[in-house]
mmCIF file of C-alpha atoms and ligand atoms in Angstrom:
data_model
loop_
_atom_site.group_PDB
_atom_site.id
_atom_site.type_symbol
_atom_site.label_atom_id
_atom_site.label_comp_id
_atom_site.label_asym_id
_atom_site.label_seq_id
_atom_site.Cartn_x
_atom_site.Cartn_y
_atom_site.Cartn_z
ATOM 1 C CA MET Q 1 0.000 0.000 0.000
ATOM 2 C CA ALA Q 2 1.260 3.507 -0.866
ATOM 3 C CA GLU Q 3 2.579 5.500 2.048
ATOM 4 C CA TYR Q 4 2.022 9.200 2.460
ATOM 5 C CA LYS Q 5 5.444 10.798 2.418
ATOM 6 C CA GLY Q 6 4.132 14.262 3.104
ATOM 7 C CA ARG Q 7 4.585 16.035 6.380
ATOM 8 C CA TYR Q 8 2.260 15.189 9.243
ATOM 9 C CA ARG Q 9 0.437 18.243 10.588
ATOM 10 C CA PHE Q 10 -0.130 18.372 14.340
ATOM 11 C CA SER Q 11 -2.751 20.182 16.387
ATOM 12 C CA PHE Q 12 -4.000 20.479 19.957
ATOM 13 C CA GLY Q 13 -6.699 22.407 21.779
ATOM 14 C CA PRO Q 14 -6.489 25.191 24.387
ATOM 15 C CA TRP Q 15 -7.777 22.678 26.959
ATOM 16 C CA ASN Q 16 -4.542 20.718 26.538
ATOM 17 C CA ILE Q 17 -2.704 23.397 28.506
ATOM 18 C CA ASP Q 18 -4.828 23.351 31.612
ATOM 19 C CA GLN Q 19 -4.766 24.246 35.273
ATOM 20 C CA GLY Q 20 -4.532 20.719 36.613
ATOM 21 C CA GLY Q 21 -7.788 20.636 38.582
ATOM 22 C CA ASP Q 22 -9.434 17.230 39.018
ATOM 23 C CA PRO Q 23 -12.655 15.981 40.704
ATOM 24 C CA PHE Q 24 -10.742 15.742 43.998
ATOM 25 C CA GLY Q 25 -8.808 18.964 44.052
ATOM 26 C CA PRO Q 26 -8.625 22.491 42.706
ATOM 27 C CA ALA Q 27 -6.504 24.044 40.011
ATOM 28 C CA VAL Q 28 -2.767 23.979 40.758
ATOM 29 C CA ARG Q 29 -1.673 26.213 37.889
ATOM 30 C CA LYS Q 30 -2.818 29.615 36.721
ATOM 31 C CA PRO Q 31 -4.748 29.909 33.466
ATOM 32 C CA GLU Q 32 -2.617 30.798 30.468
ATOM 33 C CA LEU Q 33 -3.758 33.343 27.887
ATOM 34 C CA LEU Q 34 -4.838 32.120 24.468
ATOM 35 C CA LYS Q 35 -1.980 34.077 22.950
ATOM 36 C CA LYS Q 36 0.509 32.172 25.102
ATOM 37 C CA LYS Q 37 -1.022 28.832 24.084
ATOM 38 C CA MET Q 38 -0.745 29.789 20.417
ATOM 39 C CA GLN Q 39 2.880 30.725 21.001
ATOM 40 C CA VAL Q 40 3.512 27.302 22.558
ATOM 41 C CA ALA Q 41 1.899 25.696 19.495
ATOM 42 C CA ARG Q 42 4.191 27.660 17.217
ATOM 43 C CA ASP Q 43 7.327 27.051 19.290
ATOM 44 C CA LEU Q 44 6.686 23.307 19.373
ATOM 45 C CA GLY Q 45 6.135 23.108 15.609
ATOM 46 C CA PHE Q 46 2.377 22.553 15.603
ATOM 47 C CA ASP Q 47 0.490 23.767 12.529
ATOM 48 C CA GLY Q 48 -2.976 24.136 13.923
ATOM 49 C CA MET Q 49 -5.287 24.311 16.887
ATOM 50 C CA GLN Q 50 -8.562 22.631 17.755
ATOM 51 C CA TRP Q 51 -11.361 24.450 19.493
ATOM 52 C CA HIS Q 52 -14.398 24.163 21.631
ATOM 53 C CA ASP Q 53 -16.937 26.808 20.600
ATOM 54 C CA ASP Q 54 -16.502 28.688 23.876
ATOM 55 C CA ASP Q 55 -12.719 28.528 23.714
ATOM 56 C CA VAL Q 56 -13.244 30.919 20.810
ATOM 57 C CA VAL Q 57 -16.174 32.894 22.222
ATOM 58 C CA GLU Q 58 -16.329 32.842 26.010
ATOM 59 C CA ASP Q 59 -19.801 32.843 27.625
ATOM 60 C CA LEU Q 60 -21.196 31.904 24.241
ATOM 61 C CA ASP Q 61 -24.767 31.434 25.474
ATOM 62 C CA LYS Q 62 -24.923 35.086 26.498
ATOM 63 C CA LYS Q 63 -23.528 36.509 23.263
ATOM 64 C CA THR Q 64 -25.390 38.046 20.312
ATOM 65 C CA ALA Q 65 -24.703 36.969 16.723
ATOM 66 C CA ALA Q 66 -22.788 40.218 16.150
ATOM 67 C CA GLU Q 67 -20.618 39.637 19.237
ATOM 68 C CA ILE Q 68 -19.959 36.031 18.198
ATOM 69 C CA SER Q 69 -18.873 37.148 14.759
ATOM 70 C CA LYS Q 70 -16.635 39.928 16.098
ATOM 71 C CA THR Q 71 -14.866 37.717 18.657
ATOM 72 C CA SER Q 72 -14.433 34.871 16.168
ATOM 73 C CA LYS Q 73 -12.787 37.241 13.718
ATOM 74 C CA ARG Q 74 -10.412 38.411 16.433
ATOM 75 C CA VAL Q 75 -9.378 34.816 17.209
ATOM 76 C CA LYS Q 76 -8.991 34.089 13.487
ATOM 77 C CA LYS Q 77 -6.622 37.060 13.239
ATOM 78 C CA MET Q 78 -4.623 35.769 16.216
ATOM 79 C CA LEU Q 79 -4.351 32.384 14.508
ATOM 80 C CA ASP Q 80 -3.194 34.022 11.278
ATOM 81 C CA ASP Q 81 -0.662 36.129 13.170
ATOM 82 C CA HIS Q 82 0.793 32.945 14.680
ATOM 83 C CA GLY Q 83 0.756 31.104 11.337
ATOM 84 C CA LEU Q 84 -1.734 28.565 12.686
ATOM 85 C CA GLU Q 85 -4.864 27.019 11.178
ATOM 86 C CA ALA Q 86 -8.080 25.984 12.902
ATOM 87 C CA GLU Q 87 -8.743 22.271 12.500
ATOM 88 C CA PHE Q 88 -12.205 21.947 14.021
ATOM 89 C CA VAL Q 89 -14.682 23.446 16.435
ATOM 90 C CA ALA Q 90 -16.641 21.269 18.883
ATOM 91 C CA PRO Q 91 -19.780 22.434 20.699
ATOM 92 C CA ARG Q 92 -19.439 22.167 24.467
ATOM 93 C CA LEU Q 93 -22.675 20.305 25.088
ATOM 94 C CA TRP Q 94 -22.030 19.061 28.598
ATOM 95 C CA PHE Q 95 -21.718 22.170 30.758
ATOM 96 C CA ALA Q 96 -24.944 24.189 30.618
ATOM 97 C CA PRO Q 97 -27.935 23.365 32.859
ATOM 98 C CA GLU Q 98 -29.898 22.463 29.702
ATOM 99 C CA THR Q 99 -27.504 19.545 29.065
ATOM 100 C CA VAL Q 100 -27.695 17.881 32.494
ATOM 101 C CA ASP Q 101 -29.675 14.966 31.036
ATOM 102 C CA GLY Q 102 -28.196 14.929 27.553
ATOM 103 C CA ALA Q 103 -28.053 17.293 24.578
ATOM 104 C CA TYR Q 104 -29.613 16.096 21.296
ATOM 105 C CA SER Q 105 -31.215 13.104 23.057
ATOM 106 C CA ASN Q 106 -32.404 15.018 26.122
ATOM 107 C CA PRO Q 107 -35.969 13.940 27.000
ATOM 108 C CA ASP Q 108 -36.985 17.616 27.276
ATOM 109 C CA PRO Q 109 -37.641 19.191 23.841
ATOM 110 C CA LYS Q 110 -36.619 22.641 25.151
ATOM 111 C CA CYS Q 111 -33.205 21.264 26.099
ATOM 112 C CA ARG Q 112 -32.853 19.511 22.745
ATOM 113 C CA ARG Q 113 -33.593 22.832 21.044
ATOM 114 C CA TYR Q 114 -30.884 24.500 23.126
ATOM 115 C CA ALA Q 115 -28.368 21.853 22.002
ATOM 116 C CA ILE Q 116 -29.275 22.342 18.359
ATOM 117 C CA GLU Q 117 -29.111 26.137 18.533
ATOM 118 C CA ARG Q 118 -25.802 25.952 20.374
ATOM 119 C CA THR Q 119 -24.379 23.703 17.665
ATOM 120 C CA LYS Q 120 -25.533 26.091 14.931
ATOM 121 C CA LYS Q 121 -23.591 28.830 16.724
ATOM 122 C CA CYS Q 122 -20.622 26.469 16.808
ATOM 123 C CA ILE Q 123 -20.895 26.013 13.020
ATOM 124 C CA ASP Q 124 -20.991 29.807 12.565
ATOM 125 C CA ILE Q 125 -17.831 30.106 14.667
ATOM 126 C CA ALA Q 126 -16.132 27.353 12.656
ATOM 127 C CA ASN Q 127 -16.903 29.210 9.442
ATOM 128 C CA ALA Q 128 -15.588 32.452 10.904
ATOM 129 C CA ILE Q 129 -12.257 30.915 11.928
ATOM 130 C CA GLY Q 130 -11.838 28.907 8.735
ATOM 131 C CA ALA Q 131 -12.654 25.361 9.917
ATOM 132 C CA ARG Q 132 -14.933 23.053 7.994
ATOM 133 C CA ASN Q 133 -14.982 20.306 10.610
ATOM 134 C CA ILE Q 134 -17.322 20.090 13.575
ATOM 135 C CA VAL Q 135 -16.419 17.464 16.184
ATOM 136 C CA LEU Q 136 -19.195 15.992 18.248
ATOM 137 C CA TRP Q 137 -18.047 14.415 21.459
ATOM 138 C CA LEU Q 138 -21.464 13.181 22.591
ATOM 139 C CA ALA Q 139 -20.580 13.536 26.261
ATOM 140 C CA ARG Q 140 -24.007 13.166 27.892
ATOM 141 C CA GLU Q 141 -25.891 11.245 25.191
ATOM 142 C CA GLY Q 142 -26.379 8.126 27.251
ATOM 143 C CA THR Q 143 -27.612 6.869 30.569
ATOM 144 C CA TYR Q 144 -26.704 6.469 34.208
ATOM 145 C CA ILE Q 145 -29.312 3.727 34.513
ATOM 146 C CA ARG Q 146 -30.574 1.739 31.538
ATOM 147 C CA GLU Q 147 -34.270 2.275 32.264
ATOM 148 C CA SER Q 148 -34.033 6.082 32.115
ATOM 149 C CA LYS Q 149 -34.002 6.339 28.294
ATOM 150 C CA VAL Q 150 -35.160 4.449 25.243
ATOM 151 C CA GLY Q 151 -31.887 3.779 23.420
ATOM 152 C CA ARG Q 152 -33.407 3.492 19.936
ATOM 153 C CA GLU Q 153 -35.131 6.858 20.283
ATOM 154 C CA GLY Q 154 -31.970 8.489 21.572
ATOM 155 C CA VAL Q 155 -29.928 7.299 18.599
ATOM 156 C CA LEU Q 156 -32.546 8.600 16.169
ATOM 157 C CA MET Q 157 -32.643 11.969 17.955
ATOM 158 C CA ILE Q 158 -28.878 12.269 17.481
ATOM 159 C CA ARG Q 159 -29.308 11.351 13.813
ATOM 160 C CA ASP Q 160 -32.015 14.022 13.431
ATOM 161 C CA ALA Q 161 -29.783 16.632 15.035
ATOM 162 C CA ILE Q 162 -26.909 15.744 12.690
ATOM 163 C CA ASN Q 163 -29.278 16.001 9.725
ATOM 164 C CA THR Q 164 -30.255 19.494 10.883
ATOM 165 C CA PHE Q 165 -26.575 20.552 10.863
ATOM 166 C CA LEU Q 166 -25.900 18.994 7.458
ATOM 167 C CA GLU Q 167 -28.808 20.988 6.089
ATOM 168 C CA TYR Q 168 -27.902 24.178 8.006
ATOM 169 C CA ASP Q 169 -24.512 24.321 6.292
ATOM 170 C CA PRO Q 170 -24.053 22.443 3.011
ATOM 171 C CA GLN Q 171 -20.238 22.506 3.421
ATOM 172 C CA VAL Q 172 -19.939 21.367 7.020
ATOM 173 C CA ARG Q 173 -18.441 17.991 7.928
ATOM 174 C CA ILE Q 174 -19.452 16.250 11.143
ATOM 175 C CA LEU Q 175 -16.820 14.156 12.952
ATOM 176 C CA ILE Q 176 -18.217 11.990 15.717
ATOM 177 C CA GLU Q 177 -15.734 11.352 18.548
ATOM 178 C CA PRO Q 178 -17.025 8.233 20.308
ATOM 179 C CA LYS Q 179 -16.363 7.441 23.947
ATOM 180 C CA PRO Q 180 -18.001 4.554 25.837
ATOM 181 C CA ASN Q 181 -18.457 6.196 29.239
ATOM 182 C CA GLU Q 182 -17.531 9.154 31.437
ATOM 183 C CA PRO Q 183 -19.371 11.294 32.303
ATOM 184 C CA VAL Q 184 -22.294 8.931 31.598
ATOM 185 C CA ASP Q 185 -22.253 5.282 32.617
ATOM 186 C CA SER Q 186 -23.224 4.056 29.180
ATOM 187 C CA ALA Q 187 -22.969 6.073 25.968
ATOM 188 C CA LEU Q 188 -25.388 5.724 23.064
ATOM 189 C CA ILE Q 189 -22.524 5.975 20.531
ATOM 190 C CA PRO Q 190 -19.692 4.217 22.389
ATOM 191 C CA THR Q 191 -17.368 3.133 19.573
ATOM 192 C CA ILE Q 192 -16.298 4.112 16.076
ATOM 193 C CA GLY Q 193 -18.390 1.230 14.734
ATOM 194 C CA HIS Q 194 -21.484 2.865 16.210
ATOM 195 C CA ALA Q 195 -20.442 6.284 14.889
ATOM 196 C CA ILE Q 196 -19.923 4.997 11.363
ATOM 197 C CA GLY Q 197 -23.180 3.046 11.493
ATOM 198 C CA LEU Q 198 -24.926 6.249 12.497
ATOM 199 C CA SER Q 199 -23.283 8.165 9.640
ATOM 200 C CA TYR Q 200 -24.961 5.871 7.121
ATOM 201 C CA ILE Q 201 -28.469 6.711 8.326
ATOM 202 C CA THR Q 202 -27.986 10.480 7.992
ATOM 203 C CA VAL Q 203 -29.090 12.496 4.967
ATOM 204 C CA ASP Q 204 -25.513 12.886 3.694
ATOM 205 C CA PRO Q 205 -23.209 10.071 4.867
ATOM 206 C CA ARG Q 206 -20.347 11.532 2.787
ATOM 207 C CA ARG Q 207 -20.148 14.421 5.255
ATOM 208 C CA VAL Q 208 -20.263 12.384 8.467
ATOM 209 C CA GLY Q 209 -17.131 10.642 9.689
ATOM 210 C CA GLY Q 210 -15.151 10.024 12.827
ATOM 211 C CA LEU Q 211 -12.411 11.189 15.133
ATOM 212 C CA ILE Q 212 -10.792 8.392 17.109
ATOM 213 C CA GLU Q 213 -9.199 9.089 20.458
ATOM 214 C CA SER Q 214 -6.762 6.408 21.616
ATOM 215 C CA ALA Q 215 -7.922 6.578 25.249
ATOM 216 C CA HIS Q 216 -11.581 6.265 24.271
ATOM 217 C CA SER Q 217 -10.931 3.079 22.283
ATOM 218 C CA ILE Q 218 -8.969 1.646 25.202
ATOM 219 C CA LEU Q 219 -11.806 2.519 27.602
ATOM 220 C CA ALA Q 220 -14.092 0.511 25.303
ATOM 221 C CA GLY Q 221 -11.708 -2.442 25.650
ATOM 222 C CA LEU Q 222 -10.583 -2.043 22.036
ATOM 223 C CA ASP Q 223 -7.235 -1.493 20.378
ATOM 224 C CA PRO Q 224 -7.008 2.047 18.951
ATOM 225 C CA ALA Q 225 -5.000 0.851 15.933
ATOM 226 C CA ASP Q 226 -7.756 -1.634 15.064
ATOM 227 C CA ASP Q 227 -10.410 1.049 15.509
ATOM 228 C CA MET Q 228 -8.443 3.342 13.204
ATOM 229 C CA ALA Q 229 -8.070 0.562 10.635
ATOM 230 C CA TYR Q 230 -11.839 0.017 10.710
ATOM 231 C CA ALA Q 231 -12.578 3.703 10.153
ATOM 232 C CA LEU Q 232 -9.931 3.903 7.422
ATOM 233 C CA ALA Q 233 -11.577 0.985 5.617
ATOM 234 C CA HIS Q 234 -14.740 3.111 5.523
ATOM 235 C CA LYS Q 235 -12.746 6.229 4.467
ATOM 236 C CA LYS Q 236 -14.072 7.847 7.610
ATOM 237 C CA LEU Q 237 -11.024 8.523 9.746
ATOM 238 C CA TRP Q 238 -11.008 12.283 9.487
ATOM 239 C CA SER Q 239 -9.082 13.107 12.666
ATOM 240 C CA VAL Q 240 -7.413 11.452 15.633
ATOM 241 C CA HIS Q 241 -6.832 12.341 19.243
ATOM 242 C CA LEU Q 242 -3.669 10.482 20.072
ATOM 243 C CA ASN Q 243 -2.898 9.950 23.741
ATOM 244 C CA ASP Q 244 -2.522 7.014 26.122
ATOM 245 C CA GLN Q 245 -4.410 5.350 28.880
ATOM 246 C CA GLY Q 246 -3.546 2.911 31.633
ATOM 247 C CA GLY Q 247 -6.378 0.404 31.216
ATOM 248 C CA LEU Q 248 -9.963 0.811 32.350
ATOM 249 C CA LYS Q 249 -9.636 3.877 34.562
ATOM 250 C CA PHE Q 250 -10.878 7.437 34.236
ATOM 251 C CA ASP Q 251 -10.015 9.112 30.924
ATOM 252 C CA GLU Q 252 -6.362 9.894 31.635
ATOM 253 C CA ASP Q 253 -5.241 11.687 28.449
ATOM 254 C CA LYS Q 254 -1.666 10.585 29.090
ATOM 255 C CA SER Q 255 1.093 11.555 26.689
ATOM 256 C CA PHE Q 256 1.117 9.508 23.500
ATOM 257 C CA GLY Q 257 3.033 6.267 24.002
ATOM 258 C CA SER Q 258 3.597 6.926 27.691
ATOM 259 C CA TYR Q 259 1.882 3.750 28.845
ATOM 260 C CA ASN Q 260 2.091 1.296 25.986
ATOM 261 C CA LEU Q 261 4.690 1.998 23.344
ATOM 262 C CA ARG Q 262 3.820 -0.960 21.151
ATOM 263 C CA ARG Q 263 0.173 0.065 21.040
ATOM 264 C CA ALA Q 264 1.291 3.576 20.039
ATOM 265 C CA PHE Q 265 3.623 2.141 17.383
ATOM 266 C CA ASN Q 266 0.730 0.257 15.821
ATOM 267 C CA GLN Q 267 -1.383 3.437 15.695
ATOM 268 C CA VAL Q 268 1.361 5.325 13.875
ATOM 269 C CA ARG Q 269 1.805 2.362 11.554
ATOM 270 C CA VAL Q 270 -1.846 2.085 10.619
ATOM 271 C CA LEU Q 271 -1.961 5.822 9.856
ATOM 272 C CA GLU Q 272 1.242 5.772 7.841
ATOM 273 C CA GLU Q 273 0.249 2.726 5.815
ATOM 274 C CA ALA Q 274 -3.078 4.296 4.883
ATOM 275 C CA SER Q 275 -1.418 7.570 3.803
ATOM 276 C CA TYR Q 276 -3.251 9.382 6.572
ATOM 277 C CA GLY Q 277 -2.911 13.117 6.062
ATOM 278 C CA ARG Q 278 -3.080 12.985 2.282
ATOM 279 C CA ASN Q 279 -6.587 14.446 2.342
ATOM 280 C CA GLY Q 280 -5.700 17.107 4.885
ATOM 281 C CA GLU Q 281 -6.302 15.026 8.030
ATOM 282 C CA TRP Q 282 -4.538 16.266 11.151
ATOM 283 C CA VAL Q 283 -2.760 14.468 13.970
ATOM 284 C CA GLY Q 284 -4.447 15.860 17.058
ATOM 285 C CA LEU Q 285 -2.890 15.288 20.464
ATOM 286 C CA ASP Q 286 -5.532 15.264 23.201
ATOM 287 C CA VAL Q 287 -3.072 15.039 26.070
ATOM 288 C CA LYS Q 288 -2.997 16.546 29.540
ATOM 289 C CA ALA Q 289 -0.047 17.567 31.673
ATOM 290 C CA MET Q 290 0.191 15.673 34.951
ATOM 291 C CA ARG Q 291 -1.218 17.603 37.887
ATOM 292 C CA THR Q 292 2.247 17.541 39.436
ATOM 293 C CA GLN Q 293 3.703 19.567 36.589
ATOM 294 C CA LYS Q 294 4.727 23.164 37.374
ATOM 295 C CA GLN Q 295 3.332 26.171 35.521
ATOM 296 C CA ALA Q 296 6.419 27.015 33.488
ATOM 297 C CA VAL Q 297 6.792 23.507 32.053
ATOM 298 C CA ALA Q 298 3.156 22.465 31.628
ATOM 299 C CA TRP Q 299 3.667 22.113 27.873
ATOM 300 C CA LYS Q 300 6.176 19.241 27.867
ATOM 301 C CA HIS Q 301 3.429 16.620 27.432
ATOM 302 C CA LEU Q 302 2.702 18.191 24.023
ATOM 303 C CA ARG Q 303 6.345 18.267 22.994
ATOM 304 C CA ASN Q 304 6.853 14.691 24.168
ATOM 305 C CA SER Q 305 3.746 13.311 22.460
ATOM 306 C CA LYS Q 306 4.710 14.871 19.135
ATOM 307 C CA GLN Q 307 8.308 13.672 19.465
ATOM 308 C CA THR Q 308 7.180 10.152 20.372
ATOM 309 C CA PHE Q 309 4.976 10.127 17.265
ATOM 310 C CA MET Q 310 7.962 11.131 15.100
ATOM 311 C CA ASP Q 311 10.255 8.576 16.766
ATOM 312 C CA LEU Q 312 7.692 5.840 16.241
ATOM 313 C CA LEU Q 313 7.272 6.955 12.644
ATOM 314 C CA GLU Q 314 10.975 6.292 12.233
ATOM 315 C CA LYS Q 315 10.418 2.832 13.742
ATOM 316 C CA VAL Q 316 7.588 2.218 11.264
ATOM 317 C CA ARG Q 317 9.702 3.349 8.335
ATOM 318 C CA THR Q 318 12.699 1.260 9.336
ATOM 319 C CA LEU Q 319 10.783 -1.923 10.028
ATOM 320 C CA ASP Q 320 12.097 -4.786 7.920
ATOM 321 C CA THR Q 321 8.843 -5.621 6.180
ATOM 322 C CA LYS Q 322 10.495 -8.338 4.062
ATOM 323 C CA LEU Q 323 11.547 -10.131 7.211
ATOM 324 C CA GLU Q 324 8.086 -9.561 8.625
ATOM 325 C CA ALA Q 325 6.553 -11.070 5.470
ATOM 326 C CA GLN Q 326 8.767 -14.160 5.871
ATOM 327 C CA PHE Q 327 7.622 -14.668 9.452
ATOM 328 C CA LYS Q 328 4.027 -14.269 8.343
ATOM 329 C CA ALA Q 329 4.427 -16.703 5.445
ATOM 330 C CA GLN Q 330 5.882 -19.248 7.877
ATOM 331 C CA ARG Q 331 3.129 -18.379 10.358
ATOM 332 C CA ASP Q 332 5.924 -17.942 12.886
ATOM 333 C CA TYR Q 333 4.216 -15.283 14.938
ATOM 334 C CA GLU Q 334 6.462 -15.936 17.947
ATOM 335 C CA GLU Q 335 9.443 -14.864 15.857
ATOM 336 C CA LEU Q 336 7.489 -11.879 14.540
ATOM 337 C CA ASP Q 337 6.516 -10.926 18.097
ATOM 338 C CA ARG Q 338 10.139 -10.956 19.226
ATOM 339 C CA TYR Q 339 11.228 -9.034 16.118
ATOM 340 C CA ILE Q 340 8.743 -6.213 16.825
ATOM 341 C CA VAL Q 341 9.752 -6.019 20.499
ATOM 342 C CA ALA Q 342 13.453 -6.007 19.602
ATOM 343 C CA HIS Q 343 12.904 -3.395 16.879
ATOM 344 C CA LEU Q 344 11.124 -1.117 19.344
ATOM 345 C CA MET Q 345 13.897 -1.563 21.901
ATOM 346 C CA GLY Q 346 16.601 -1.029 19.297
ATOM 347 C CA VAL Q 347 18.295 -4.375 20.042
ATOM 348 C CA LYS Q 348 18.960 -7.469 17.982
ATOM 349 C CA ALA Q 349 16.081 -9.953 17.741
HETATM 350 C C1 XUL I 401 -13.435 14.201 26.054
HETATM 351 C C2 XUL I 401 -12.669 14.659 24.929
HETATM 352 C C3 XUL I 401 -12.967 16.032 24.432
HETATM 353 C C4 XUL I 401 -13.159 16.078 22.964
HETATM 354 C C5 XUL I 401 -13.552 17.401 22.398
HETATM 355 O O1 XUL I 401 -13.042 13.008 26.580
HETATM 356 O O2 XUL I 401 -11.803 13.963 24.458
HETATM 357 O O3 XUL I 401 -11.930 16.892 24.780
HETATM 358 O O4 XUL I 401 -11.975 15.706 22.352
HETATM 359 O O5 XUL I 401 -14.779 17.833 22.837
HETATM 360 MN MN1 MN I 402 -10.677 13.956 22.607
#
């Protein structure tokens, strides 16, 4: 299969330089200005940034259309000044009181309307900052107890909402970012298989695809590289959130490759072998600094994740695929296993 020999383009979101608060303790770092975050992106060789709608326009629910447009233009100018592009905008549909019991699948029609209007604002912001992609992390579309919702109805409500957006903007592309749980116990669209299935029942499946986050696949008990391969087979891997995760815990957003290097290697490999990036896809890094990290160095997780990706890319490109093919032909997977481990460690097999 042809490999994409172009340059990978990396992005992250303002939330990836955070204050280190968690459910058990307060912030331990001061907030950084957007300008500073853009400077970090530039200094570390990133080409773009990802956004939540209210990262661009704070207090979005209280803003008029004119205010939204003015602030978005200001952020677009900042991006231009830093030589950065906007990859996507995602509506924050899990914070407002209207979204306590879900957004598009909320049982209350007033709340569903809020979620739809909020997403239309998000699309307007995306257009204003030059992004065509809208990412839907369907945070609260699910249940805490099974009996509280009718799953079939919920899925169709999400489909209807997506149809509304596809019709609202004929250029927009919707990227579903599945996650099996957290904050809900059980999500309606828990995996990329569900997301892609849902895309096919919308009015324009060609404009609905997926964003796979490594940690989310792992939380679903799946291998991120296999999830990516599945989406690639459908031509629906339109972005990734690379990171790492230590098993079935809370969503850790660890640095890429920090927990399981071989799993990270296989993600880079599957992307490289499918020429990921050729159609403008980005490598997003949805990673968090450890809470222990001090203010002045709370960007190293981004540097490290990007560097680990590049180092693993080198491992992918220097893999002896002829030798690998021999092991496969002989069905000697033990030998292949050792060869991969040795290759990753840089020692003789
Ligand atoms: C949540 C998550 C989000 C999305 C964007 O787990 O990953 O940051 O990536 O809304
Ligand atoms: Mn993510």
